[in-house]
PDB file of C-alpha atoms in Angstrom:
ATOM      1  CA  THR A 177      56.588 119.008 191.819  1.00  0.00           C
ATOM      2  CA  ASN A 178      59.810 120.669 190.747  1.00  0.00           C
ATOM      3  CA  ILE A 179      61.905 118.586 193.148  1.00  0.00           C
ATOM      4  CA  ASN A 180      65.278 117.707 191.647  1.00  0.00           C
ATOM      5  CA  ASP A 181      68.806 116.857 192.608  1.00  0.00           C
ATOM      6  CA  GLN A 182      72.185 116.342 191.009  1.00  0.00           C
ATOM      7  CA  VAL A 183      74.324 113.251 191.388  1.00  0.00           C
ATOM      8  CA  ASP A 184      77.034 113.610 194.020  1.00  0.00           C
ATOM      9  CA  ARG A 185      79.506 111.235 192.384  1.00  0.00           C
ATOM     10  CA  VAL A 186      80.363 109.967 188.927  1.00  0.00           C
ATOM     11  CA  LEU A 187      77.353 108.287 187.331  1.00  0.00           C
ATOM     12  CA  SER A 188      77.800 105.430 184.887  1.00  0.00           C
ATOM     13  CA  VAL A 189      75.334 103.269 183.025  1.00  0.00           C
ATOM     14  CA  HIS A 190      77.072 100.148 181.704  1.00  0.00           C
ATOM     15  CA  ASN A 191      76.473  96.494 180.951  1.00  0.00           C
ATOM     16  CA  THR A 192      80.075  95.312 181.308  1.00  0.00           C
ATOM     17  CA  ASN A 193      82.518  95.220 184.192  1.00  0.00           C
ATOM     18  CA  LEU A 194      84.640  98.316 184.797  1.00  0.00           C
ATOM     19  CA  PHE A 195      88.392  98.695 185.304  1.00  0.00           C
ATOM     20  CA  PHE A 196      90.010 101.251 187.604  1.00  0.00           C
ATOM     21  CA  TYR A 197      93.642 102.295 188.077  1.00  0.00           C
ATOM     22  CA  VAL A 198      95.808 103.453 190.983  1.00  0.00           C
ATOM     23  CA  ASN A 199      99.465 104.482 190.732  1.00  0.00           C
ATOM     24  CA  ASP A 200     102.077 106.267 192.799  1.00  0.00           C
ATOM     25  CA  THR A 201     104.127 109.164 191.417  1.00  0.00           C
ATOM     26  CA  ASN A 202     106.918 106.931 190.134  1.00  0.00           C
ATOM     27  CA  GLN A 203     106.467 105.039 186.857  1.00  0.00           C
ATOM     28  CA  LEU A 204     109.436 102.702 187.248  1.00  0.00           C
ATOM     29  CA  GLY A 205     108.350  99.100 186.851  1.00  0.00           C
ATOM     30  CA  ASP A 206     104.710  99.899 186.121  1.00  0.00           C
ATOM     31  CA  VAL A 207     102.632  97.162 184.504  1.00  0.00           C
ATOM     32  CA  TYR A 208      99.142  98.674 184.322  1.00  0.00           C
ATOM     33  CA  CYS A 209      99.350 102.459 184.071  1.00  0.00           C
ATOM     34  CA  ALA A 210     100.682 104.869 181.454  1.00  0.00           C
ATOM     35  CA  ALA A 211     100.860 107.901 183.752  1.00  0.00           C
ATOM     36  CA  LYS A 212     101.653 108.912 187.315  1.00  0.00           C
ATOM     37  CA  GLY A 213      98.928 108.818 189.913  1.00  0.00           C
ATOM     38  CA  SER A 214      97.174 112.025 190.927  1.00  0.00           C
ATOM     39  CA  SER A 215      94.227 112.929 193.144  1.00  0.00           C
ATOM     40  CA  THR A 216      92.863 115.047 190.293  1.00  0.00           C
ATOM     41  CA  ASN A 217      92.714 112.128 187.846  1.00  0.00           C
ATOM     42  CA  TYR A 218      89.568 110.091 187.216  1.00  0.00           C
ATOM     43  CA  GLY A 219      91.105 106.673 187.835  1.00  0.00           C
ATOM     44  CA  THR A 220      89.081 105.069 185.053  1.00  0.00           C
ATOM     45  CA  SER A 221      91.826 104.572 182.465  1.00  0.00           C
ATOM     46  CA  PRO A 222      95.540 103.635 182.446  1.00  0.00           C
ATOM     47  CA  ASP A 223      96.498 107.204 181.528  1.00  0.00           C
ATOM     48  CA  SER A 224      94.493 108.768 184.377  1.00  0.00           C
ATOM     49  CA  PRO A 225      95.196 106.749 187.565  1.00  0.00           C
ATOM     50  CA  LEU A 226      94.279 107.924 191.025  1.00  0.00           C
ATOM     51  CA  LEU A 227      96.976 108.236 193.666  1.00  0.00           C
ATOM     52  CA  SER A 228      95.191 106.357 196.463  1.00  0.00           C
ATOM     53  CA  LEU A 229      93.285 103.086 196.707  1.00  0.00           C
ATOM     54  CA  GLN A 230      91.158 104.538 199.512  1.00  0.00           C
ATOM     55  CA  ASP A 231      90.243 107.485 197.295  1.00  0.00           C
ATOM     56  CA  MET A 232      89.137 105.001 194.632  1.00  0.00           C
ATOM     57  CA  ILE A 233      87.003 103.061 197.113  1.00  0.00           C
ATOM     58  CA  ASP A 234      85.385 106.238 198.444  1.00  0.00           C
ATOM     59  CA  ARG A 235      84.848 107.894 195.076  1.00  0.00           C
ATOM     60  CA  TYR A 236      83.207 105.101 193.083  1.00  0.00           C
ATOM     61  CA  ASP A 237      80.424 102.590 193.652  1.00  0.00           C
ATOM     62  CA  LEU A 238      82.492  99.533 192.767  1.00  0.00           C
ATOM     63  CA  GLY A 239      80.660  96.336 191.889  1.00  0.00           C
ATOM     64  CA  GLY A 240      81.119  92.621 191.495  1.00  0.00           C
ATOM     65  CA  GLY A 241      83.376  91.807 188.550  1.00  0.00           C
ATOM     66  CA  ASP A 242      84.987  95.260 188.618  1.00  0.00           C
ATOM     67  CA  VAL A 243      88.787  95.274 188.894  1.00  0.00           C
ATOM     68  CA  VAL A 244      90.989  97.878 190.597  1.00  0.00           C
ATOM     69  CA  TYR A 245      94.589  97.692 189.367  1.00  0.00           C
ATOM     70  CA  VAL A 246      97.154  99.020 191.844  1.00  0.00           C
ATOM     71  CA  ASP A 247     100.427  99.518 189.997  1.00  0.00           C
ATOM     72  CA  THR A 248     104.018  99.081 191.121  1.00  0.00           C
ATOM     73  CA  GLY A 249     105.130 101.387 193.916  1.00  0.00           C
ATOM     74  CA  SER A 250     105.309 102.194 197.623  1.00  0.00           C
ATOM     75  CA  TYR A 251     102.077 103.595 199.039  1.00  0.00           C
ATOM     76  CA  LEU A 252     102.817 105.263 202.373  1.00  0.00           C
ATOM     77  CA  LEU A 253      99.706 105.260 204.551  1.00  0.00           C
ATOM     78  CA  THR A 254      98.507 107.500 207.342  1.00  0.00           C
ATOM     79  CA  ASN A 255      95.199 105.660 207.758  1.00  0.00           C
ATOM     80  CA  THR A 256      93.965 102.118 207.217  1.00  0.00           C
ATOM     81  CA  VAL A 257      92.769 101.157 203.743  1.00  0.00           C
ATOM     82  CA  THR A 258      89.180 100.220 204.616  1.00  0.00           C
ATOM     83  CA  ILE A 259      86.598  98.336 202.575  1.00  0.00           C
ATOM     84  CA  GLY A 260      83.229  98.451 204.321  1.00  0.00           C
ATOM     85  CA  MET A 261      79.682  97.229 203.898  1.00  0.00           C
ATOM     86  CA  ALA A 262      78.767 100.041 201.499  1.00  0.00           C
ATOM     87  CA  ASP A 263      81.665  99.033 199.236  1.00  0.00           C
ATOM     88  CA  ALA A 264      80.732  95.342 198.982  1.00  0.00           C
ATOM     89  CA  PRO A 265      79.455  93.990 195.665  1.00  0.00           C
ATOM     90  CA  THR A 266      76.023  92.433 195.310  1.00  0.00           C
ATOM     91  CA  GLY A 267      75.671  88.949 193.894  1.00  0.00           C
ATOM     92  CA  SER A 268      78.189  86.132 193.792  1.00  0.00           C
ATOM     93  CA  VAL A 269      80.981  87.739 191.731  1.00  0.00           C
ATOM     94  CA  PRO A 270      83.770  89.351 193.793  1.00  0.00           C
ATOM     95  CA  LEU A 271      85.195  92.841 193.586  1.00  0.00           C
ATOM     96  CA  MET A 272      88.866  92.378 192.669  1.00  0.00           C
ATOM     97  CA  ILE A 273      91.814  94.485 193.823  1.00  0.00           C
ATOM     98  CA  ARG A 274      94.983  93.469 191.984  1.00  0.00           C
ATOM     99  CA  GLY A 275      98.466  94.666 192.755  1.00  0.00           C
ATOM    100  CA  SER A 276     101.529  94.630 190.553  1.00  0.00           C
ATOM    101  CA  THR A 277     103.138  91.350 189.526  1.00  0.00           C
ATOM    102  CA  ASN A 278     106.494  93.081 188.950  1.00  0.00           C
ATOM    103  CA  GLU A 279     108.296  91.705 191.988  1.00  0.00           C
ATOM    104  CA  ALA A 280     111.687  92.854 190.675  1.00  0.00           C
ATOM    105  CA  TYR A 281     110.574  96.448 191.344  1.00  0.00           C
ATOM    106  CA  GLY A 282     108.953  95.637 194.681  1.00  0.00           C
ATOM    107  CA  GLY A 283     105.380  95.064 193.548  1.00  0.00           C
ATOM    108  CA  SER A 284     102.609  97.058 195.240  1.00  0.00           C
ATOM    109  CA  LEU A 285     103.637  97.893 198.807  1.00  0.00           C
ATOM    110  CA  PHE A 286     101.234  99.364 201.385  1.00  0.00           C
ATOM    111  CA  ASP A 287     103.326 100.690 204.267  1.00  0.00           C
ATOM    112  CA  MET A 288     101.790 102.028 207.508  1.00  0.00           C
ATOM    113  CA  LEU A 289     105.277 103.156 208.630  1.00  0.00           C
ATOM    114  CA  ASP A 290     104.755 103.267 212.421  1.00  0.00           C
ATOM    115  CA  TYR A 291     102.408 100.390 213.405  1.00  0.00           C
ATOM    116  CA  HIS A 292      99.618 102.691 214.650  1.00  0.00           C
ATOM    117  CA  ALA A 293      96.789 101.049 212.660  1.00  0.00           C
ATOM    118  CA  ASN A 294      95.915  98.069 210.468  1.00  0.00           C
ATOM    119  CA  VAL A 295      97.295  98.286 206.966  1.00  0.00           C
ATOM    120  CA  MET A 296      94.057  96.990 205.404  1.00  0.00           C
ATOM    121  CA  THR A 297      90.639  96.214 206.902  1.00  0.00           C
ATOM    122  CA  VAL A 298      87.716  94.449 205.231  1.00  0.00           C
ATOM    123  CA  ASN A 299      84.709  95.075 207.483  1.00  0.00           C
ATOM    124  CA  ALA A 300      81.324  93.439 206.808  1.00  0.00           C
ATOM    125  CA  ALA A 301      82.059  93.388 203.077  1.00  0.00           C
ATOM    126  CA  PRO A 302      81.404  89.993 201.450  1.00  0.00           C
ATOM    127  CA  LYS A 303      83.061  88.821 198.218  1.00  0.00           C
ATOM    128  CA  ILE A 304      86.246  90.891 198.222  1.00  0.00           C
ATOM    129  CA  GLN A 305      89.290  89.471 196.446  1.00  0.00           C
ATOM    130  CA  ILE A 306      92.791  90.921 196.801  1.00  0.00           C
ATOM    131  CA  SER A 307      95.974  89.755 195.095  1.00  0.00           C
ATOM    132  CA  ASP A 308      99.646  90.679 194.689  1.00  0.00           C
ATOM    133  CA  LEU A 309      99.803  93.181 197.548  1.00  0.00           C
ATOM    134  CA  THR A 310     102.403  93.560 200.303  1.00  0.00           C
ATOM    135  CA  LEU A 311     101.148  94.860 203.664  1.00  0.00           C
ATOM    136  CA  THR A 312     103.737  96.021 206.165  1.00  0.00           C
ATOM    137  CA  ARG A 313     104.443  97.951 209.380  1.00  0.00           C
ATOM    138  CA  GLY A 314     100.863  98.120 210.649  1.00  0.00           C
ATOM    139  CA  SER A 315      99.316  96.871 213.874  1.00  0.00           C
ATOM    140  CA  HIS A 316      97.840  93.993 211.831  1.00  0.00           C
ATOM    141  CA  GLY A 317      98.642  93.541 208.168  1.00  0.00           C
ATOM    142  CA  LEU A 318      95.130  92.478 207.158  1.00  0.00           C
ATOM    143  CA  TYR A 319      92.013  92.401 209.337  1.00  0.00           C
ATOM    144  CA  VAL A 320      88.906  90.692 207.922  1.00  0.00           C
ATOM    145  CA  PHE A 321      85.720  90.955 210.005  1.00  0.00           C
ATOM    146  CA  SER A 322      82.400  89.311 209.142  1.00  0.00           C
ATOM    147  CA  SER A 323      83.187  89.299 205.423  1.00  0.00           C
ATOM    148  CA  PRO A 324      82.266  85.891 203.958  1.00  0.00           C
ATOM    149  CA  GLY A 325      83.832  84.781 200.710  1.00  0.00           C
ATOM    150  CA  PHE A 326      86.986  86.842 201.188  1.00  0.00           C
ATOM    151  CA  GLU A 327      89.903  85.747 198.992  1.00  0.00           C
ATOM    152  CA  ALA A 328      93.622  86.559 199.218  1.00  0.00           C
ATOM    153  CA  TYR A 329      96.001  85.406 196.493  1.00  0.00           C
ATOM    154  CA  ARG A 330      99.756  86.001 196.457  1.00  0.00           C
ATOM    155  CA  VAL A 331      99.513  88.497 199.329  1.00  0.00           C
ATOM    156  CA  ILE A 332     102.481  89.193 201.619  1.00  0.00           C
ATOM    157  CA  SER A 333     101.947  90.406 205.180  1.00  0.00           C
ATOM    158  CA  ARG A 334     105.244  91.098 206.917  1.00  0.00           C
ATOM    159  CA  ASN A 335     106.835  93.027 209.769  1.00  0.00           C
ATOM    160  CA  ASN A 336     103.551  94.052 211.421  1.00  0.00           C
ATOM    161  CA  SER A 337     103.473  94.453 215.201  1.00  0.00           C
ATOM    162  CA  GLY A 338     100.446  92.172 215.666  1.00  0.00           C
ATOM    163  CA  TYR A 339      98.969  89.529 213.371  1.00  0.00           C
ATOM    164  CA  GLY A 340      99.868  89.118 209.753  1.00  0.00           C
ATOM    165  CA  TYR A 341      96.299  88.094 208.895  1.00  0.00           C
ATOM    166  CA  PHE A 342      93.421  88.299 211.402  1.00  0.00           C
ATOM    167  CA  VAL A 343      90.104  86.757 210.311  1.00  0.00           C
ATOM    168  CA  GLN A 344      87.234  87.193 212.749  1.00  0.00           C
ATOM    169  CA  GLY A 345      83.457  86.908 212.967  1.00  0.00           C
ATOM    170  CA  SER A 346      81.306  85.359 210.258  1.00  0.00           C
ATOM    171  CA  SER A 347      84.002  85.490 207.581  1.00  0.00           C
ATOM    172  CA  HIS A 348      83.035  82.025 206.372  1.00  0.00           C
ATOM    173  CA  ASN A 349      84.202  80.445 203.108  1.00  0.00           C
ATOM    174  CA  SER A 350      87.307  82.610 202.914  1.00  0.00           C
ATOM    175  CA  SER A 351      90.583  81.486 201.395  1.00  0.00           C
ATOM    176  CA  PHE A 352      94.299  82.251 201.431  1.00  0.00           C
ATOM    177  CA  ASP A 353      96.254  80.956 198.448  1.00  0.00           C
ATOM    178  CA  HIS A 354     100.008  81.373 197.823  1.00  0.00           C
ATOM    179  CA  CYS A 355     100.222  83.901 200.675  1.00  0.00           C
ATOM    180  CA  LEU A 356     103.196  84.691 202.891  1.00  0.00           C
ATOM    181  CA  GLY A 357     103.269  85.825 206.510  1.00  0.00           C
ATOM    182  CA  THR A 358     106.659  86.541 208.041  1.00  0.00           C
ATOM    183  CA  GLY A 359     108.315  88.749 210.644  1.00  0.00           C
ATOM    184  CA  ASN A 360     105.029  89.634 212.347  1.00  0.00           C
ATOM    185  CA  GLY A 361     104.939  90.229 216.090  1.00  0.00           C
ATOM    186  CA  ASP A 362     102.200  87.683 216.794  1.00  0.00           C
ATOM    187  CA  TYR A 363     100.479  84.915 214.819  1.00  0.00           C
ATOM    188  CA  ASN A 364     100.958  85.093 211.088  1.00  0.00           C
ATOM    189  CA  LEU A 365      97.342  83.934 210.669  1.00  0.00           C
ATOM    190  CA  ARG A 366      94.721  84.022 213.416  1.00  0.00           C
ATOM    191  CA  LEU A 367      91.203  82.738 212.759  1.00  0.00           C
ATOM    192  CA  ASP A 368      88.332  83.375 215.204  1.00  0.00           C
ATOM    193  CA  THR A 369      84.892  81.731 214.818  1.00  0.00           C
ATOM    194  CA  ALA A 370      84.899  81.732 211.001  1.00  0.00           C
ATOM    195  CA  THR A 371      84.299  78.322 209.418  1.00  0.00           C
ATOM    196  CA  ASN A 372      84.870  76.510 206.122  1.00  0.00           C
ATOM    197  CA  ASN A 373      88.028  78.449 205.334  1.00  0.00           C
ATOM    198  CA  ALA A 374      91.037  77.325 203.318  1.00  0.00           C
ATOM    199  CA  CYS A 375      94.782  77.905 203.422  1.00  0.00           C
ATOM    200  CA  ARG A 376      96.573  76.549 200.362  1.00  0.00           C
ATOM    201  CA  ASN A 377     100.204  76.793 199.249  1.00  0.00           C
ATOM    202  CA  CYS A 378     101.061  79.348 201.950  1.00  0.00           C
ATOM    203  CA  VAL A 379     104.161  80.017 204.031  1.00  0.00           C
ATOM    204  CA  PHE A 380     103.820  81.339 207.598  1.00  0.00           C
ATOM    205  CA  TRP A 381     107.314  81.767 208.982  1.00  0.00           C
ATOM    206  CA  GLY A 382     108.553  83.162 212.299  1.00  0.00           C
ATOM    207  CA  THR A 383     107.282  84.048 215.794  1.00  0.00           C
ATOM    208  CA  ARG A 384     103.978  82.123 215.622  1.00  0.00           C
ATOM    209  CA  GLY A 385     102.413  80.271 212.730  1.00  0.00           C
ATOM    210  CA  LEU A 386      98.651  79.624 212.769  1.00  0.00           C
ATOM    211  CA  PHE A 387      96.060  79.965 215.545  1.00  0.00           C
ATOM    212  CA  VAL A 388      92.444  78.824 215.221  1.00  0.00           C
ATOM    213  CA  ASN A 389      89.954  79.819 217.925  1.00  0.00           C
ATOM    214  CA  ALA A 390      86.475  78.267 217.608  1.00  0.00           C
ATOM    215  CA  GLY A 391      86.705  78.207 213.839  1.00  0.00           C
ATOM    216  CA  LYS A 392      87.610  75.777 211.096  1.00  0.00           C
ATOM    217  CA  ILE A 393      90.232  75.912 208.382  1.00  0.00           C
ATOM    218  CA  GLY A 394      91.691  73.390 205.975  1.00  0.00           C
ATOM    219  CA  VAL A 395      95.449  73.663 205.448  1.00  0.00           C
ATOM    220  CA  SER A 396      97.180  72.037 202.493  1.00  0.00           C
ATOM    221  CA  ASN A 397     100.622  72.219 200.823  1.00  0.00           C
ATOM    222  CA  SER A 398     101.734  74.904 203.280  1.00  0.00           C
ATOM    223  CA  ILE A 399     104.744  75.553 205.518  1.00  0.00           C
ATOM    224  CA  LEU A 400     104.190  76.638 209.130  1.00  0.00           C
ATOM    225  CA  ARG A 401     107.331  77.421 211.113  1.00  0.00           C
ATOM    226  CA  THR A 402     107.729  79.195 214.438  1.00  0.00           C
ATOM    227  CA  SER A 403     110.997  80.701 215.586  1.00  0.00           C
TER     228      SER A 403
END
């Protein structure tokens, strides 16, 4: 008897999907947020955005159907943005991470600066959907490992030292739609072992286009050009 504990993180009881907000410290060109990002904000409303996507992932138990809005700005990284098994939603509805659609102001740019690590990694986390993000100057722009049902829409991966997009392991039933890979040091898209994947309306331009190793992918309405 008399055993008790307090919750370690924010506790919510809800029957609808939740919306979360990330912003940098510059409000020029913002489309989602009404305030600058800060690590002391809650991240649960447009006027209280967090400063870091990784902080959002670590702080909250995000679920299927939840949406994280990453507003316009340059997010300079020192470590990889990582979505792991503990962050994956349950059920068939994806967790959505949506960047800015304001391309005139540069959209939502994740910049590793010196190529020392991947810009973004999805590791053993099924049903993750990302859109409208630019990933640059990492070792790989995006690394997806054993994460079935992954979806990328209007994502740009450019000027990384390795692959633009690297999909490996049992990342079956994943898709890339309206994505761009350009200026990367190696293949713009490399697929290893994963099957039943789709590449639609994409452009992979420069160095090397697409490499499939013991996997399967359907490519339609796309441009593949090597320099």
